[in-house]
XYZ file of C-alpha atoms in Angstrom:
291
model
C 34.917 -22.869 -59.659
C 37.187 -20.338 -61.156
C 40.809 -20.376 -58.956
C 42.998 -23.304 -60.784
C 45.618 -23.045 -57.480
C 44.763 -22.977 -54.187
C 43.008 -19.817 -52.104
C 44.446 -18.297 -49.568
C 41.839 -15.609 -48.719
C 38.088 -14.205 -48.715
C 36.694 -11.163 -48.207
C 32.397 -10.530 -48.513
C 31.756 -6.833 -49.007
C 29.856 -4.541 -46.390
C 26.320 -5.490 -47.998
C 26.808 -8.713 -48.814
C 26.957 -9.284 -52.169
C 30.578 -9.456 -53.173
C 32.622 -11.958 -52.414
C 36.518 -11.394 -53.200
C 38.663 -14.782 -53.658
C 42.315 -14.570 -54.093
C 44.583 -17.187 -55.088
C 48.365 -19.206 -55.770
C 47.363 -18.822 -59.534
C 47.706 -14.889 -59.334
C 43.973 -13.386 -59.791
C 41.639 -11.887 -57.693
C 38.033 -13.287 -58.148
C 34.900 -10.763 -57.254
C 31.803 -12.786 -56.914
C 27.942 -12.165 -56.878
C 26.396 -13.410 -53.905
C 23.285 -13.366 -55.877
C 23.919 -16.078 -57.860
C 25.754 -18.761 -55.355
C 22.561 -21.242 -55.545
C 23.078 -21.292 -60.108
C 24.921 -23.440 -61.077
C 27.048 -21.223 -62.482
C 29.000 -18.278 -61.333
C 29.302 -15.080 -62.040
C 33.207 -13.334 -61.509
C 34.935 -10.680 -62.456
C 39.382 -11.588 -62.501
C 41.429 -8.965 -61.423
C 45.307 -10.989 -62.685
C 48.146 -9.982 -60.377
C 51.126 -9.272 -62.448
C 54.814 -10.663 -60.878
C 53.140 -11.884 -57.718
C 49.917 -13.176 -56.027
C 48.239 -11.916 -52.810
C 47.857 -13.625 -50.139
C 45.003 -11.480 -48.127
C 42.750 -9.564 -49.638
C 39.534 -6.512 -48.239
C 37.130 -4.983 -49.650
C 36.785 -0.657 -48.237
C 33.978 -0.805 -46.624
C 32.266 1.534 -49.347
C 32.610 -1.549 -51.478
C 34.517 0.873 -53.761
C 38.189 -0.527 -53.633
C 39.803 -3.853 -52.793
C 42.633 -3.836 -50.741
C 45.036 -6.984 -50.904
C 48.633 -7.955 -49.425
C 50.482 -9.572 -51.767
C 53.028 -12.722 -51.544
C 56.547 -11.783 -52.760
C 57.015 -8.542 -52.609
C 55.043 -8.813 -48.502
C 53.552 -4.796 -50.426
C 49.899 -4.089 -50.473
C 48.124 -3.361 -53.251
C 45.244 -1.619 -53.553
C 42.539 -1.326 -57.111
C 39.723 0.745 -57.315
C 36.414 -0.974 -58.745
C 34.832 0.409 -61.286
C 31.080 0.160 -62.520
C 28.431 -0.055 -64.464
C 25.138 2.443 -63.362
C 23.428 -0.338 -61.945
C 26.590 -0.679 -59.760
C 27.181 -4.116 -60.694
C 31.494 -4.159 -61.404
C 31.999 -3.607 -65.228
C 36.722 -3.423 -64.382
C 38.798 -2.694 -61.735
C 42.229 0.040 -61.443
C 45.424 -0.215 -59.651
C 45.201 3.314 -58.068
C 48.011 2.409 -55.248
C 51.430 0.373 -54.048
C 52.018 0.731 -50.949
C 55.426 1.532 -49.555
C 57.625 -2.084 -48.934
C 57.766 -1.929 -44.736
C 57.708 -5.236 -44.442
C 60.267 -7.931 -45.052
C 58.615 -11.012 -44.352
C 54.610 -12.253 -45.431
C 51.870 -10.156 -44.420
C 50.250 -12.504 -41.414
C 46.630 -9.918 -41.667
C 45.293 -7.264 -43.549
C 42.238 -5.164 -42.382
C 40.259 -2.576 -42.706
C 38.723 -0.345 -39.924
C 34.826 0.327 -40.283
C 35.247 3.941 -40.354
C 37.533 3.170 -43.141
C 39.610 6.143 -41.097
C 42.523 3.212 -41.598
C 44.239 -0.312 -42.723
C 46.479 -2.544 -40.703
C 48.697 -4.820 -42.064
C 51.024 -7.313 -39.518
C 53.689 -9.843 -40.784
C 56.182 -12.430 -39.245
C 58.836 -9.073 -38.751
C 56.717 -8.245 -35.728
C 55.595 -5.155 -37.553
C 51.983 -4.062 -37.083
C 51.631 -1.248 -39.073
C 48.402 1.051 -39.493
C 48.528 2.834 -42.724
C 46.126 5.350 -44.316
C 43.894 4.725 -47.536
C 46.038 7.031 -49.697
C 49.535 4.089 -47.983
C 50.768 7.495 -45.673
C 52.252 5.482 -42.485
C 50.296 6.709 -39.763
C 51.884 4.168 -37.067
C 54.816 1.209 -36.517
C 53.898 -1.010 -33.130
C 56.528 -3.227 -32.524
C 54.481 -6.571 -31.229
C 57.741 -7.782 -29.410
C 56.621 -11.391 -29.892
C 59.080 -14.448 -30.760
C 56.085 -15.519 -32.904
C 52.912 -13.606 -33.941
C 49.914 -15.210 -34.968
C 47.194 -12.624 -35.846
C 46.442 -9.551 -35.520
C 43.111 -7.400 -36.330
C 40.454 -4.948 -36.007
C 37.643 -4.530 -33.680
C 34.591 -3.847 -35.627
C 33.931 -0.084 -34.202
C 37.475 0.259 -35.900
C 38.544 2.120 -32.217
C 40.738 -0.804 -31.167
C 43.343 -2.599 -32.919
C 44.797 -6.352 -31.115
C 47.769 -8.768 -31.805
C 48.346 -11.615 -30.261
C 52.036 -14.271 -30.946
C 54.217 -16.400 -28.533
C 53.581 -14.723 -25.770
C 50.578 -15.325 -23.468
C 48.718 -12.581 -23.383
C 46.593 -10.472 -25.983
C 47.672 -7.345 -26.386
C 45.032 -3.979 -27.540
C 45.273 -0.646 -27.930
C 43.547 2.242 -28.593
C 43.926 4.163 -32.560
C 42.682 8.001 -31.584
C 40.970 10.171 -33.589
C 40.085 13.851 -33.500
C 36.284 14.941 -33.824
C 37.550 16.528 -37.085
C 39.161 12.942 -38.095
C 42.446 13.278 -37.600
C 44.927 11.568 -37.122
C 46.137 11.830 -33.458
C 47.687 8.081 -31.637
C 47.943 4.820 -30.498
C 48.001 4.117 -26.705
C 47.526 0.644 -25.237
C 44.514 0.358 -24.020
C 44.487 -3.122 -21.704
C 45.458 -7.060 -22.609
C 43.822 -10.106 -21.766
C 45.580 -12.586 -19.306
C 45.897 -15.873 -18.034
C 46.901 -18.499 -20.834
C 49.509 -20.250 -20.061
C 51.274 -20.422 -23.816
C 50.932 -19.459 -26.718
C 47.582 -17.432 -27.882
C 47.381 -18.482 -31.964
C 44.320 -16.377 -32.162
C 41.454 -13.877 -31.338
C 37.716 -13.103 -32.453
C 35.427 -10.354 -31.344
C 31.478 -9.904 -30.939
C 30.397 -7.744 -33.454
C 29.157 -4.923 -30.857
C 33.322 -5.381 -30.249
C 32.240 -5.577 -26.201
C 33.431 -9.467 -26.124
C 36.276 -11.174 -27.242
C 37.244 -14.760 -27.591
C 40.776 -16.092 -27.538
C 42.414 -19.456 -27.965
C 45.984 -20.951 -27.438
C 48.565 -23.211 -27.176
C 47.424 -24.550 -23.426
C 44.383 -26.155 -25.004
C 42.102 -23.976 -23.697
C 39.448 -20.818 -25.523
C 38.598 -17.883 -23.334
C 36.010 -15.557 -23.309
C 36.476 -11.203 -21.776
C 34.044 -8.736 -21.363
C 36.086 -5.793 -22.844
C 33.455 -3.452 -22.137
C 35.093 -1.664 -19.222
C 36.385 1.154 -18.195
C 40.172 0.654 -18.876
C 41.362 4.893 -19.020
C 40.535 4.012 -14.313
C 42.585 0.886 -15.253
C 39.824 -1.759 -14.925
C 41.229 -4.672 -16.333
C 38.955 -7.056 -18.536
C 36.630 -9.571 -17.370
C 37.495 -13.423 -17.763
C 33.232 -14.464 -18.277
C 34.308 -18.387 -19.585
C 37.934 -20.266 -18.824
C 37.135 -23.733 -21.122
C 39.966 -25.856 -21.379
C 39.083 -27.809 -24.694
C 41.742 -30.626 -24.267
C 45.389 -30.430 -22.909
C 48.059 -28.504 -24.366
C 48.106 -29.014 -28.249
C 50.728 -30.971 -29.550
C 49.641 -30.666 -33.021
C 52.470 -28.138 -35.427
C 49.086 -26.634 -36.884
C 47.390 -23.303 -34.535
C 44.413 -23.701 -33.260
C 41.186 -20.778 -34.343
C 38.809 -19.029 -32.387
C 35.330 -17.290 -33.458
C 32.898 -15.769 -32.147
C 28.957 -14.743 -33.283
C 28.049 -11.959 -33.985
C 25.724 -12.030 -30.663
C 28.602 -13.460 -28.392
C 26.537 -16.394 -27.363
C 28.661 -19.653 -29.690
C 32.049 -19.525 -29.736
C 33.366 -22.343 -32.487
C 37.722 -23.668 -32.669
C 38.894 -24.700 -35.123
C 41.802 -27.361 -34.765
C 43.537 -29.847 -37.302
C 40.942 -31.110 -39.484
C 37.830 -30.688 -36.752
C 35.694 -28.310 -35.878
C 33.870 -27.485 -32.410
C 30.968 -25.390 -31.758
C 29.929 -24.317 -27.536
C 28.092 -22.006 -25.842
C 29.657 -18.836 -24.898
C 29.968 -19.704 -21.334
C 31.800 -23.624 -22.498
C 29.009 -25.530 -22.036
C 27.392 -28.163 -25.120
C 30.049 -28.759 -27.005
C 29.286 -29.872 -30.625
C 32.412 -31.821 -32.584
C 32.075 -31.381 -35.953
C 35.518 -34.262 -36.903
C 37.459 -35.171 -39.758
C 35.226 -31.324 -41.660
C 38.422 -30.538 -44.288
C 41.070 -33.288 -44.573
C 43.376 -31.071 -44.286
C 44.460 -27.513 -41.598
C 41.832 -25.134 -40.913
C 42.876 -21.979 -41.756
């Protein structure tokens, strides 16, 4: 406990030692996971002046915190100052990126390689940035409504979904010396009959789970030779329920080993084997929408 308004975003650092949370109370708090079992929870507080963060993400080396701001629709980077023992003792704003989005940012992610940052907003712009705030690429998602965008764990692919029935996947290419080269369309996940609300990558970036307004979730093998025009392979097509009439988008998460898929709908959580069998429903896990 500590925030005084709704919490909008969470992010663990790569080591799992720290959890960052951002809230409408105009603060970001960095919690020490070693204290989670204790009654008192220590945290480092960062004030967000004249705005609040809706998304937060650690850099791969845990030396910086990248945030997506609500009111200004901008991106702000904080440097995390540490003591000799590695604990956080302070933070400093080191960068406010140039405003390029006209609507609130839907998702913010940093490649595991540390080479680029992704932002996507409701204005259907998907932007790739360098860690120093330079724009590498601006993509038009060509969606009436954009729902989600993310980077694969390997840092090689980016993907987005929205109003259309497919998920678009691009490859982000760098030279052997680390210089940015291009963003090129790699493949598309086609098969849903309505808007794709959400998707998730497995830890090895070889599998993806997607969930749609059509009431189904699908599991895909994306470890294909797309350079030779080989399409992703549909492994599972599960009709979760009839086309949803809920105004709240569903979410999907695939486990790191790609053996389990979780689907969230309103306040309920459904757990399936990746082949679509063995549904375990945790009804009314939350009193409100799971976000």
